[in-house]
mmCIF file of C-alpha atoms in Angstrom:
data_model
loop_
_atom_site.group_PDB
_atom_site.id
_atom_site.type_symbol
_atom_site.label_atom_id
_atom_site.label_comp_id
_atom_site.label_asym_id
_atom_site.label_seq_id
_atom_site.Cartn_x
_atom_site.Cartn_y
_atom_site.Cartn_z
ATOM 1 C CA MET A 129 -28.546 237.775 -80.056
ATOM 2 C CA SER A 130 -29.382 234.661 -78.109
ATOM 3 C CA GLN A 131 -26.595 232.193 -77.483
ATOM 4 C CA GLN A 132 -28.779 229.363 -78.808
ATOM 5 C CA THR A 133 -28.595 230.771 -82.339
ATOM 6 C CA VAL A 134 -24.838 230.475 -82.687
ATOM 7 C CA GLU A 135 -22.361 227.659 -82.946
ATOM 8 C CA PRO A 136 -20.904 226.493 -79.607
ATOM 9 C CA LYS A 137 -17.393 227.621 -80.518
ATOM 10 C CA GLU A 138 -18.652 231.153 -81.070
ATOM 11 C CA ALA A 139 -20.953 231.134 -78.071
ATOM 12 C CA LYS A 140 -18.580 232.996 -75.769
ATOM 13 C CA LYS A 141 -17.847 235.722 -78.295
ATOM 14 C CA VAL A 142 -21.434 236.729 -78.906
ATOM 15 C CA ARG A 143 -23.101 235.617 -75.662
ATOM 16 C CA GLY A 144 -26.149 237.772 -75.036
ATOM 17 C CA PRO A 145 -27.606 239.289 -71.867
ATOM 18 C CA LEU A 146 -28.596 236.672 -69.299
ATOM 19 C CA ASN A 147 -29.778 236.662 -65.674
ATOM 20 C CA GLY A 148 -30.192 240.433 -65.839
ATOM 21 C CA VAL A 149 -26.509 240.823 -66.731
ATOM 22 C CA ASP A 150 -25.591 242.803 -69.834
ATOM 23 C CA THR A 151 -22.965 240.212 -70.695
ATOM 24 C CA PRO A 152 -21.549 241.957 -73.805
ATOM 25 C CA THR A 153 -20.976 245.130 -71.772
ATOM 26 C CA LEU A 154 -19.448 243.067 -68.967
ATOM 27 C CA PHE A 155 -16.948 241.531 -71.396
ATOM 28 C CA ALA A 156 -16.297 244.960 -72.919
ATOM 29 C CA THR A 157 -15.621 246.369 -69.442
ATOM 30 C CA ILE A 158 -13.152 243.590 -68.670
ATOM 31 C CA GLY A 159 -11.454 244.227 -72.000
ATOM 32 C CA ALA A 160 -11.238 247.964 -71.361
ATOM 33 C CA VAL A 161 -9.659 247.418 -67.935
ATOM 34 C CA ARG A 162 -7.198 244.939 -69.430
ATOM 35 C CA ASP A 163 -6.120 247.592 -71.942
ATOM 36 C CA GLN A 164 -6.106 250.503 -69.464
ATOM 37 C CA PRO A 165 -5.265 249.212 -65.967
ATOM 38 C CA GLU A 166 -5.747 252.699 -64.475
ATOM 39 C CA LEU A 167 -9.495 252.244 -65.077
ATOM 40 C CA ALA A 168 -9.370 249.481 -62.441
ATOM 41 C CA LYS A 169 -8.413 251.867 -59.639
ATOM 42 C CA PHE A 170 -11.448 252.505 -57.419
ATOM 43 C CA LYS A 171 -11.863 254.403 -54.168
ATOM 44 C CA PHE A 172 -14.974 253.703 -52.136
ATOM 45 C CA ARG A 173 -16.135 255.931 -49.307
ATOM 46 C CA ALA A 174 -18.687 256.185 -46.520
ATOM 47 C CA SER A 175 -19.462 258.493 -43.637
ATOM 48 C CA ASN A 176 -21.136 258.069 -40.275
ATOM 49 C CA ARG A 177 -22.687 260.297 -37.667
ATOM 50 C CA TRP A 178 -23.328 259.336 -34.048
ATOM 51 C CA VAL A 179 -26.975 259.798 -32.989
ATOM 52 C CA GLU A 180 -26.952 258.751 -29.321
ATOM 53 C CA GLY A 181 -25.908 255.806 -27.203
ATOM 54 C CA THR A 182 -24.904 252.983 -29.531
ATOM 55 C CA HIS A 183 -27.051 254.350 -32.376
ATOM 56 C CA SER A 184 -25.316 255.821 -35.432
ATOM 57 C CA ARG A 185 -26.206 256.442 -39.036
ATOM 58 C CA SER A 186 -23.920 255.679 -41.967
ATOM 59 C CA LYS A 187 -24.288 257.281 -45.352
ATOM 60 C CA ALA A 188 -23.314 255.998 -48.784
ATOM 61 C CA GLU A 189 -20.951 258.421 -50.497
ATOM 62 C CA GLY A 190 -19.782 258.884 -54.055
ATOM 63 C CA PHE A 191 -16.793 256.927 -55.237
ATOM 64 C CA TYR A 192 -13.941 257.191 -57.687
ATOM 65 C CA GLY A 193 -13.630 254.646 -60.449
ATOM 66 C CA ALA A 194 -13.226 254.072 -64.177
ATOM 67 C CA GLY A 195 -11.150 257.255 -64.276
ATOM 68 C CA ALA A 196 -13.743 259.641 -62.821
ATOM 69 C CA GLU A 197 -15.744 260.593 -59.743
ATOM 70 C CA GLN A 198 -19.027 258.674 -59.644
ATOM 71 C CA GLN A 199 -22.232 259.296 -57.735
ATOM 72 C CA HIS A 200 -24.659 256.694 -56.501
ATOM 73 C CA ALA A 201 -28.286 256.731 -57.688
ATOM 74 C CA ALA A 202 -29.593 257.666 -54.231
ATOM 75 C CA GLU A 203 -28.494 258.867 -50.784
ATOM 76 C CA TRP A 204 -28.716 255.596 -48.874
ATOM 77 C CA LYS A 205 -28.535 255.753 -45.107
ATOM 78 C CA PHE A 206 -27.914 252.866 -42.724
ATOM 79 C CA ASP A 207 -28.830 252.954 -39.061
ATOM 80 C CA SER A 208 -26.971 250.704 -36.684
ATOM 81 C CA ASP A 209 -27.532 250.117 -32.995
ATOM 82 C CA HIS A 210 -27.195 247.540 -30.266
ATOM 83 C CA PRO A 211 -30.288 245.577 -29.213
ATOM 84 C CA PRO A 212 -31.862 246.032 -25.755
ATOM 85 C CA VAL A 213 -30.065 242.925 -24.480
ATOM 86 C CA LEU A 214 -26.870 244.916 -25.077
ATOM 87 C CA THR A 215 -28.379 248.094 -23.586
ATOM 88 C CA GLY A 216 -29.128 249.668 -26.987
ATOM 89 C CA LYS A 217 -32.474 250.557 -28.565
ATOM 90 C CA ASP A 218 -32.346 248.371 -31.690
ATOM 91 C CA ASN A 219 -32.635 251.252 -34.145
ATOM 92 C CA GLY A 220 -30.894 249.053 -36.706
ATOM 93 C CA PRO A 221 -28.775 245.914 -37.030
ATOM 94 C CA LEU A 222 -25.582 245.586 -35.030
ATOM 95 C CA PRO A 223 -22.399 246.712 -36.768
ATOM 96 C CA VAL A 224 -21.166 243.107 -37.027
ATOM 97 C CA GLU A 225 -24.310 242.207 -38.964
ATOM 98 C CA TYR A 226 -23.393 244.644 -41.747
ATOM 99 C CA LEU A 227 -20.351 242.504 -42.528
ATOM 100 C CA MET A 228 -22.748 239.660 -43.265
ATOM 101 C CA TYR A 229 -24.827 241.681 -45.734
ATOM 102 C CA GLY A 230 -21.625 242.618 -47.558
ATOM 103 C CA LEU A 231 -20.342 239.042 -47.783
ATOM 104 C CA LEU A 232 -23.593 237.445 -48.990
ATOM 105 C CA ALA A 233 -24.177 240.257 -51.500
ATOM 106 C CA CYS A 234 -20.638 240.087 -52.863
ATOM 107 C CA ILE A 235 -20.646 236.374 -53.583
ATOM 108 C CA THR A 236 -24.201 236.636 -54.958
ATOM 109 C CA SER A 237 -23.367 239.468 -57.367
ATOM 110 C CA GLY A 238 -20.378 237.465 -58.565
ATOM 111 C CA ILE A 239 -22.635 234.467 -59.130
ATOM 112 C CA GLY A 240 -24.875 236.696 -61.275
ATOM 113 C CA ASN A 241 -21.983 237.832 -63.448
ATOM 114 C CA ILE A 242 -20.139 234.525 -63.699
ATOM 115 C CA SER A 243 -23.268 232.517 -64.544
ATOM 116 C CA ALA A 244 -24.088 234.965 -67.348
ATOM 117 C CA ALA A 245 -20.519 234.801 -68.644
ATOM 118 C CA ARG A 246 -20.760 231.000 -68.701
ATOM 119 C CA GLY A 247 -24.201 230.952 -70.317
ATOM 120 C CA VAL A 248 -25.954 229.394 -67.311
ATOM 121 C CA LYS A 249 -29.480 230.605 -66.636
ATOM 122 C CA LEU A 250 -30.142 230.949 -62.907
ATOM 123 C CA THR A 251 -33.560 230.476 -61.358
ATOM 124 C CA GLU A 252 -32.697 230.976 -57.683
ATOM 125 C CA VAL A 253 -29.805 231.985 -55.458
ATOM 126 C CA GLU A 254 -30.387 232.126 -51.731
ATOM 127 C CA SER A 255 -27.839 232.290 -48.981
ATOM 128 C CA SER A 256 -27.610 232.411 -45.227
ATOM 129 C CA ILE A 257 -24.824 233.129 -42.797
ATOM 130 C CA GLU A 258 -24.177 232.604 -39.114
ATOM 131 C CA GLY A 259 -21.331 233.931 -37.015
ATOM 132 C CA GLU A 260 -20.433 233.103 -33.436
ATOM 133 C CA LEU A 261 -19.200 235.907 -31.257
ATOM 134 C CA ASP A 262 -18.168 235.693 -27.596
ATOM 135 C CA LEU A 263 -18.837 239.076 -26.031
ATOM 136 C CA ARG A 264 -16.190 238.597 -23.351
ATOM 137 C CA GLY A 265 -13.727 240.027 -25.876
ATOM 138 C CA VAL A 266 -15.653 243.190 -26.657
ATOM 139 C CA LEU A 267 -16.575 243.709 -22.991
ATOM 140 C CA GLY A 268 -12.948 243.468 -21.948
ATOM 141 C CA LEU A 269 -13.617 240.466 -19.676
ATOM 142 C CA SER A 270 -11.092 238.161 -21.321
ATOM 143 C CA ASN A 271 -7.861 238.698 -23.188
ATOM 144 C CA GLU A 272 -8.006 235.176 -24.591
ATOM 145 C CA VAL A 273 -11.276 235.751 -26.435
ATOM 146 C CA ARG A 274 -11.074 237.744 -29.661
ATOM 147 C CA ASN A 275 -13.362 240.754 -30.152
ATOM 148 C CA GLY A 276 -14.731 239.636 -33.508
ATOM 149 C CA TYR A 277 -16.434 236.576 -34.901
ATOM 150 C CA GLN A 278 -14.857 233.231 -34.086
ATOM 151 C CA GLY A 279 -15.875 232.168 -37.571
ATOM 152 C CA LEU A 280 -18.483 232.647 -40.274
ATOM 153 C CA LYS A 281 -20.550 229.810 -41.747
ATOM 154 C CA VAL A 282 -22.193 230.488 -45.082
ATOM 155 C CA ASN A 283 -24.593 228.360 -47.100
ATOM 156 C CA PHE A 284 -25.608 228.952 -50.695
ATOM 157 C CA LYS A 285 -28.587 227.370 -52.415
ATOM 158 C CA ILE A 286 -28.351 227.737 -56.179
ATOM 159 C CA LYS A 287 -30.671 226.530 -58.930
ATOM 160 C CA GLY A 288 -30.284 226.889 -62.686
ATOM 161 C CA ASP A 289 -30.222 225.152 -66.046
ATOM 162 C CA ALA A 290 -26.818 223.520 -65.516
ATOM 163 C CA PRO A 291 -25.741 220.345 -63.667
ATOM 164 C CA PRO A 292 -25.152 220.751 -59.909
ATOM 165 C CA GLU A 293 -21.393 220.475 -60.407
ATOM 166 C CA LYS A 294 -21.348 223.402 -62.816
ATOM 167 C CA LEU A 295 -23.480 225.467 -60.436
ATOM 168 C CA ARG A 296 -21.071 224.668 -57.616
ATOM 169 C CA GLU A 297 -18.156 225.789 -59.763
ATOM 170 C CA ILE A 298 -19.866 229.142 -60.318
ATOM 171 C CA VAL A 299 -20.200 229.667 -56.558
ATOM 172 C CA GLU A 300 -16.583 228.628 -56.037
ATOM 173 C CA GLN A 301 -15.338 230.973 -58.764
ATOM 174 C CA SER A 302 -17.329 233.811 -57.227
ATOM 175 C CA ARG A 303 -15.795 233.116 -53.812
ATOM 176 C CA ALA A 304 -12.332 232.967 -55.337
ATOM 177 C CA ARG A 305 -12.804 236.441 -56.857
ATOM 178 C CA SER A 306 -14.886 238.047 -54.118
ATOM 179 C CA ALA A 307 -13.568 241.333 -52.745
ATOM 180 C CA VAL A 308 -15.502 240.983 -49.489
ATOM 181 C CA TYR A 309 -14.512 237.338 -48.978
ATOM 182 C CA ASP A 310 -10.868 238.333 -49.451
ATOM 183 C CA VAL A 311 -11.116 241.157 -46.912
ATOM 184 C CA LEU A 312 -12.888 239.022 -44.303
ATOM 185 C CA ALA A 313 -10.813 235.883 -44.778
ATOM 186 C CA ASN A 314 -7.441 237.596 -45.059
ATOM 187 C CA GLY A 315 -7.851 240.915 -43.270
ATOM 188 C CA VAL A 316 -6.908 244.361 -44.490
ATOM 189 C CA PRO A 317 -4.716 247.159 -43.093
ATOM 190 C CA VAL A 318 -6.928 249.675 -41.262
ATOM 191 C CA ASP A 319 -5.506 253.094 -40.449
ATOM 192 C CA ILE A 320 -7.424 255.343 -38.044
ATOM 193 C CA THR A 321 -6.779 259.033 -37.396
ATOM 194 C CA VAL A 322 -8.607 261.143 -34.822
ATOM 195 C CA ASP A 323 -9.416 264.843 -34.672
ATOM 196 C CA ALA A 324 -10.456 265.679 -31.108
ATOM 197 C CA GLU A 325 -11.578 268.957 -29.622
ATOM 198 C CA MET B 250 -28.590 260.325 -10.242
ATOM 199 C CA SER B 251 -26.281 262.751 -11.983
ATOM 200 C CA GLN B 252 -22.578 262.180 -11.618
ATOM 201 C CA GLN B 253 -22.107 265.830 -10.614
ATOM 202 C CA THR B 254 -23.950 265.229 -7.320
ATOM 203 C CA VAL B 255 -21.509 262.655 -5.983
ATOM 204 C CA GLU B 256 -17.923 262.678 -4.758
ATOM 205 C CA PRO B 257 -15.337 261.917 -7.462
ATOM 206 C CA LYS B 258 -14.217 258.695 -5.781
ATOM 207 C CA GLU B 259 -17.773 257.360 -5.939
ATOM 208 C CA ALA B 260 -18.471 258.657 -9.410
ATOM 209 C CA LYS B 261 -17.842 255.368 -11.168
ATOM 210 C CA LYS B 262 -20.048 253.383 -8.831
ATOM 211 C CA VAL B 263 -23.161 255.514 -9.231
ATOM 212 C CA ARG B 264 -22.523 257.027 -12.660
ATOM 213 C CA GLY B 265 -25.871 257.839 -14.257
ATOM 214 C CA PRO B 266 -27.113 257.598 -17.845
ATOM 215 C CA LEU B 267 -25.094 259.740 -20.261
ATOM 216 C CA ASN B 268 -24.922 260.210 -24.036
ATOM 217 C CA GLY B 269 -28.074 258.144 -24.409
ATOM 218 C CA VAL B 270 -26.363 255.207 -22.695
ATOM 219 C CA ASP B 271 -28.062 253.590 -19.709
ATOM 220 C CA THR B 272 -24.726 253.353 -17.944
ATOM 221 C CA PRO B 273 -25.968 251.526 -14.818
ATOM 222 C CA THR B 274 -27.531 248.831 -16.989
ATOM 223 C CA LEU B 275 -24.355 248.657 -19.082
ATOM 224 C CA PHE B 276 -22.262 248.015 -15.963
ATOM 225 C CA ALA B 277 -24.854 245.504 -14.721
ATOM 226 C CA THR B 278 -24.669 243.687 -18.068
ATOM 227 C CA ILE B 279 -20.883 243.486 -17.895
ATOM 228 C CA GLY B 280 -21.159 242.172 -14.337
ATOM 229 C CA ALA B 281 -23.712 239.552 -15.329
ATOM 230 C CA VAL B 282 -21.521 238.307 -18.182
ATOM 231 C CA ARG B 283 -18.502 238.196 -15.856
ATOM 232 C CA ASP B 284 -20.467 235.962 -13.482
ATOM 233 C CA GLN B 285 -22.072 233.807 -16.202
ATOM 234 C CA PRO B 286 -19.739 233.571 -19.228
ATOM 235 C CA GLU B 287 -22.326 231.559 -21.174
ATOM 236 C CA LEU B 288 -24.379 234.765 -21.461
ATOM 237 C CA ALA B 289 -21.564 236.120 -23.660
ATOM 238 C CA LYS B 290 -22.137 233.566 -26.408
ATOM 239 C CA PHE B 291 -23.907 235.206 -29.346
ATOM 240 C CA LYS B 292 -24.817 233.935 -32.803
ATOM 241 C CA PHE B 293 -25.658 236.512 -35.435
ATOM 242 C CA ARG B 294 -27.377 235.651 -38.697
ATOM 243 C CA ALA B 295 -28.407 237.109 -42.038
ATOM 244 C CA SER B 296 -29.922 235.892 -45.269
ATOM 245 C CA ASN B 297 -29.791 237.037 -48.866
ATOM 246 C CA ARG B 298 -31.809 236.492 -52.011
ATOM 247 C CA TRP B 299 -30.581 237.173 -55.527
ATOM 248 C CA VAL B 300 -32.860 239.536 -57.491
ATOM 249 C CA GLU B 301 -31.169 239.769 -60.905
ATOM 250 C CA GLY B 302 -27.788 240.602 -62.340
ATOM 251 C CA THR B 303 -25.594 241.927 -59.518
ATOM 252 C CA HIS B 304 -28.641 242.997 -57.479
ATOM 253 C CA SER B 305 -29.444 241.108 -54.287
ATOM 254 C CA ARG B 306 -31.335 241.785 -51.080
ATOM 255 C CA SER B 307 -30.076 240.891 -47.624
ATOM 256 C CA LYS B 308 -32.333 240.544 -44.638
ATOM 257 C CA ALA B 309 -31.617 241.000 -40.955
ATOM 258 C CA GLU B 310 -32.446 237.854 -38.994
ATOM 259 C CA GLY B 311 -32.964 237.093 -35.340
ATOM 260 C CA PHE B 312 -29.943 236.201 -33.252
ATOM 261 C CA TYR B 313 -29.030 234.138 -30.228
ATOM 262 C CA GLY B 314 -27.562 235.850 -27.201
ATOM 263 C CA ALA B 315 -27.791 236.343 -23.451
ATOM 264 C CA GLY B 316 -28.993 232.758 -23.218
ATOM 265 C CA ALA B 317 -32.007 233.017 -25.519
ATOM 266 C CA GLU B 318 -33.213 233.572 -29.080
ATOM 267 C CA GLN B 319 -33.679 237.294 -29.752
ATOM 268 C CA GLN B 320 -35.654 239.093 -32.426
ATOM 269 C CA HIS B 321 -34.824 242.487 -33.932
ATOM 270 C CA ALA B 322 -37.323 245.355 -33.674
ATOM 271 C CA ALA B 323 -37.979 245.343 -37.432
ATOM 272 C CA GLU B 324 -37.398 243.336 -40.622
ATOM 273 C CA TRP B 325 -34.600 245.379 -42.134
ATOM 274 C CA LYS B 326 -33.680 244.714 -45.743
ATOM 275 C CA PHE B 327 -30.536 245.803 -47.543
ATOM 276 C CA ASP B 328 -30.263 246.009 -51.298
ATOM 277 C CA SER B 329 -26.848 245.775 -52.882
ATOM 278 C CA ASP B 330 -25.844 246.161 -56.499
ATOM 279 C CA HIS B 331 -23.026 247.222 -58.747
ATOM 280 C CA PRO B 332 -23.150 250.716 -60.296
ATOM 281 C CA PRO B 333 -23.593 251.224 -64.056
ATOM 282 C CA VAL B 334 -19.846 251.710 -64.494
ATOM 283 C CA LEU B 335 -19.566 248.080 -63.376
ATOM 284 C CA THR B 336 -22.546 247.029 -65.542
ATOM 285 C CA GLY B 337 -25.010 246.996 -62.636
ATOM 286 C CA LYS B 338 -28.094 249.125 -62.036
ATOM 287 C CA ASP B 339 -27.112 250.783 -58.734
ATOM 288 C CA ASN B 340 -30.075 249.437 -56.762
ATOM 289 C CA GLY B 341 -27.967 249.802 -53.631
ATOM 290 C CA PRO B 342 -24.385 250.244 -52.446
ATOM 291 C CA LEU B 343 -21.723 247.801 -53.546
ATOM 292 C CA PRO B 344 -21.083 244.853 -51.240
ATOM 293 C CA VAL B 345 -17.656 246.261 -50.276
ATOM 294 C CA GLU B 346 -19.345 249.451 -49.069
ATOM 295 C CA TYR B 347 -21.325 247.522 -46.447
ATOM 296 C CA LEU B 348 -18.045 246.662 -44.713
ATOM 297 C CA MET B 349 -17.513 250.395 -44.252
ATOM 298 C CA TYR B 350 -20.901 250.971 -42.619
ATOM 299 C CA GLY B 351 -20.127 248.148 -40.204
ATOM 300 C CA LEU B 352 -16.694 249.476 -39.255
ATOM 301 C CA LEU B 353 -17.729 253.091 -38.690
ATOM 302 C CA ALA B 354 -20.831 252.052 -36.748
ATOM 303 C CA CYS B 355 -18.904 249.615 -34.557
ATOM 304 C CA ILE B 356 -16.259 252.079 -33.426
ATOM 305 C CA THR B 357 -18.932 254.774 -32.999
ATOM 306 C CA SER B 358 -21.169 252.596 -30.801
ATOM 307 C CA GLY B 359 -18.141 251.755 -28.690
ATOM 308 C CA ILE B 360 -17.358 255.454 -28.347
ATOM 309 C CA GLY B 361 -20.917 255.983 -27.081
ATOM 310 C CA ASN B 362 -20.572 253.294 -24.409
ATOM 311 C CA ILE B 363 -17.003 254.042 -23.347
ATOM 312 C CA SER B 364 -17.558 257.801 -23.073
ATOM 313 C CA ALA B 365 -20.589 257.189 -20.844
ATOM 314 C CA ALA B 366 -18.641 254.723 -18.711
ATOM 315 C CA ARG B 367 -15.915 257.346 -18.283
ATOM 316 C CA GLY B 368 -18.342 260.163 -17.565
ATOM 317 C CA VAL B 369 -17.477 262.159 -20.692
ATOM 318 C CA LYS B 370 -20.364 263.978 -22.337
ATOM 319 C CA LEU B 371 -20.125 263.827 -26.136
ATOM 320 C CA THR B 372 -21.444 266.553 -28.397
ATOM 321 C CA GLU B 373 -20.413 265.151 -31.788
ATOM 322 C CA VAL B 374 -18.901 262.065 -33.345
ATOM 323 C CA GLU B 375 -18.459 261.986 -37.092
ATOM 324 C CA SER B 376 -16.379 259.630 -39.140
ATOM 325 C CA SER B 377 -15.420 258.944 -42.721
ATOM 326 C CA ILE B 378 -13.688 256.086 -44.456
ATOM 327 C CA GLU B 379 -11.994 255.499 -47.784
ATOM 328 C CA GLY B 380 -10.796 252.243 -49.278
ATOM 329 C CA GLU B 381 -8.742 251.678 -52.408
ATOM 330 C CA LEU B 382 -9.604 248.699 -54.527
ATOM 331 C CA ASP B 383 -7.936 247.615 -57.761
ATOM 332 C CA LEU B 384 -10.537 245.788 -59.834
ATOM 333 C CA ARG B 385 -7.923 243.775 -61.712
ATOM 334 C CA GLY B 386 -8.142 241.276 -58.850
ATOM 335 C CA VAL B 387 -11.898 240.830 -58.933
ATOM 336 C CA LEU B 388 -11.961 240.762 -62.738
ATOM 337 C CA GLY B 389 -9.333 238.036 -62.855
ATOM 338 C CA LEU B 390 -6.907 240.204 -64.838
ATOM 339 C CA SER B 391 -4.037 239.953 -62.381
ATOM 340 C CA ASN B 392 -2.970 237.358 -59.857
ATOM 341 C CA GLU B 393 -0.701 239.876 -58.141
ATOM 342 C CA VAL B 394 -3.550 242.220 -57.218
ATOM 343 C CA ARG B 395 -5.714 241.155 -54.311
ATOM 344 C CA ASN B 396 -9.496 241.041 -54.731
ATOM 345 C CA GLY B 397 -10.283 243.182 -51.704
ATOM 346 C CA TYR B 398 -9.339 246.583 -50.419
ATOM 347 C CA GLN B 399 -5.644 247.440 -50.427
ATOM 348 C CA GLY B 400 -6.295 249.300 -47.206
ATOM 349 C CA LEU B 401 -8.895 251.287 -45.289
ATOM 350 C CA LYS B 402 -8.346 254.834 -44.057
ATOM 351 C CA VAL B 403 -10.664 256.040 -41.322
ATOM 352 C CA ASN B 404 -10.978 259.457 -39.716
ATOM 353 C CA PHE B 405 -12.910 260.252 -36.558
ATOM 354 C CA LYS B 406 -13.926 263.737 -35.434
ATOM 355 C CA ILE B 407 -14.965 263.753 -31.806
ATOM 356 C CA LYS B 408 -16.123 266.603 -29.585
ATOM 357 C CA GLY B 409 -17.071 266.512 -25.908
ATOM 358 C CA ASP B 410 -16.512 267.959 -22.453
ATOM 359 C CA ALA B 411 -13.101 266.345 -21.981
ATOM 360 C CA PRO B 412 -9.601 267.355 -23.117
ATOM 361 C CA PRO B 413 -8.637 266.204 -26.638
ATOM 362 C CA GLU B 414 -6.271 263.587 -25.220
ATOM 363 C CA LYS B 415 -9.058 261.960 -23.224
ATOM 364 C CA LEU B 416 -11.348 261.979 -26.268
ATOM 365 C CA ARG B 417 -8.586 260.330 -28.319
ATOM 366 C CA GLU B 418 -8.214 257.657 -25.665
ATOM 367 C CA ILE B 419 -11.926 256.880 -25.929
ATOM 368 C CA VAL B 420 -11.629 256.356 -29.693
ATOM 369 C CA GLU B 421 -8.521 254.213 -29.196
ATOM 370 C CA GLN B 422 -10.214 252.086 -26.539
ATOM 371 C CA SER B 423 -13.204 251.608 -28.838
ATOM 372 C CA ARG B 424 -10.921 250.495 -31.661
ATOM 373 C CA ALA B 425 -9.075 248.136 -29.336
ATOM 374 C CA ARG B 426 -12.370 246.443 -28.388
ATOM 375 C CA SER B 427 -14.179 246.690 -31.712
ATOM 376 C CA ALA B 428 -15.553 243.436 -33.092
ATOM 377 C CA VAL B 429 -15.656 244.754 -36.660
ATOM 378 C CA TYR B 430 -12.171 246.264 -36.488
ATOM 379 C CA ASP B 431 -10.859 242.910 -35.261
ATOM 380 C CA VAL B 432 -12.528 241.006 -38.087
ATOM 381 C CA LEU B 433 -11.346 243.415 -40.787
ATOM 382 C CA ALA B 434 -7.819 243.894 -39.465
ATOM 383 C CA ASN B 435 -7.158 240.263 -38.576
ATOM 384 C CA GLY B 436 -9.489 238.254 -40.779
ATOM 385 C CA VAL B 437 -11.838 235.472 -39.771
ATOM 386 C CA PRO B 438 -12.299 231.854 -40.908
ATOM 387 C CA VAL B 439 -15.095 231.718 -43.502
ATOM 388 C CA ASP B 440 -16.643 228.347 -44.327
ATOM 389 C CA ILE B 441 -18.924 228.090 -47.368
ATOM 390 C CA THR B 442 -21.175 225.171 -48.256
ATOM 391 C CA VAL B 443 -23.257 224.900 -51.432
ATOM 392 C CA ASP B 444 -26.526 223.144 -52.198
ATOM 393 C CA ALA B 445 -26.934 222.992 -55.985
ATOM 394 C CA GLU B 446 -29.746 221.566 -58.072
#
């Protein structure tokens, strides 16, 4: 049922699919998790194998969520390497670049869901990101320079059938609920164990 | 020149390529950056375009580093989506999974470089990661649950021609100088601007 066919006060209740989002199922999922919080517990996983030099290959793995083990639709693999200017062979993006793909994708997927939930039809969402990194940290040449990015600058361009202010609010709400933004902005405990032989 | 042909005290000076790492060039690069710190300033970039629903496609972009604009060897693209259990269509890994590929690849590339610098021949480096995430944060169902991972657990398996303790030290040194580990463990300022129309 299209939202245009119902009274405004009922719009949220019966809002139909929009922007490629199955909005009724999205609301049903949120309702199910509200009723059964254990459905919210997810475990994501990945693996990686060194190839040579700075080249390695990560693999998407199955995950646990919604009360059961889940498999992905395909066996995605992700090569990473350093570029020649860092004595690698550029078999894939640098590891630090993968953080960028995660951040842009996370806020964008949230924009998809939130716009559908609010009945806003999107026509375009594009984003770009830039991060400055001073290699003196990584290379061990300075203890005053951090290893990671000094900062990340993100820009979103969003177009849709709502006023600019409403579109901005959708981006802001997505940021406020973004898992990747939270991890990058606030950090996360990382525990590393090693089996050596 | 192979390291086995020289006296131990000269080994570091003339250490040859190992593990696919052009060790002499690596040392030369570190020396060049020590002499000209401006060569250490890098800017990495990425872009993303929304496809539909929670599906988006990131693209690797050129970067600035070593005093000049640099291009990657190929135009890599990275699809991301939510799985059906989160009302997506699983056109790619979830955004939070990309953080994992970055972390494993970063520590692994460091292991490649550091082992070569220390003259340790590697035969295998494999790693796995798991991260728990409670969706009540992302779904806005709880303000006490964070949006991102509660924590990340990483395991490295490393084999080579050195005693286990030395192999462990290589992993630890890589972690201590990892750009991605730093960003994830300590967080990074993220600035977001929005153009809406």
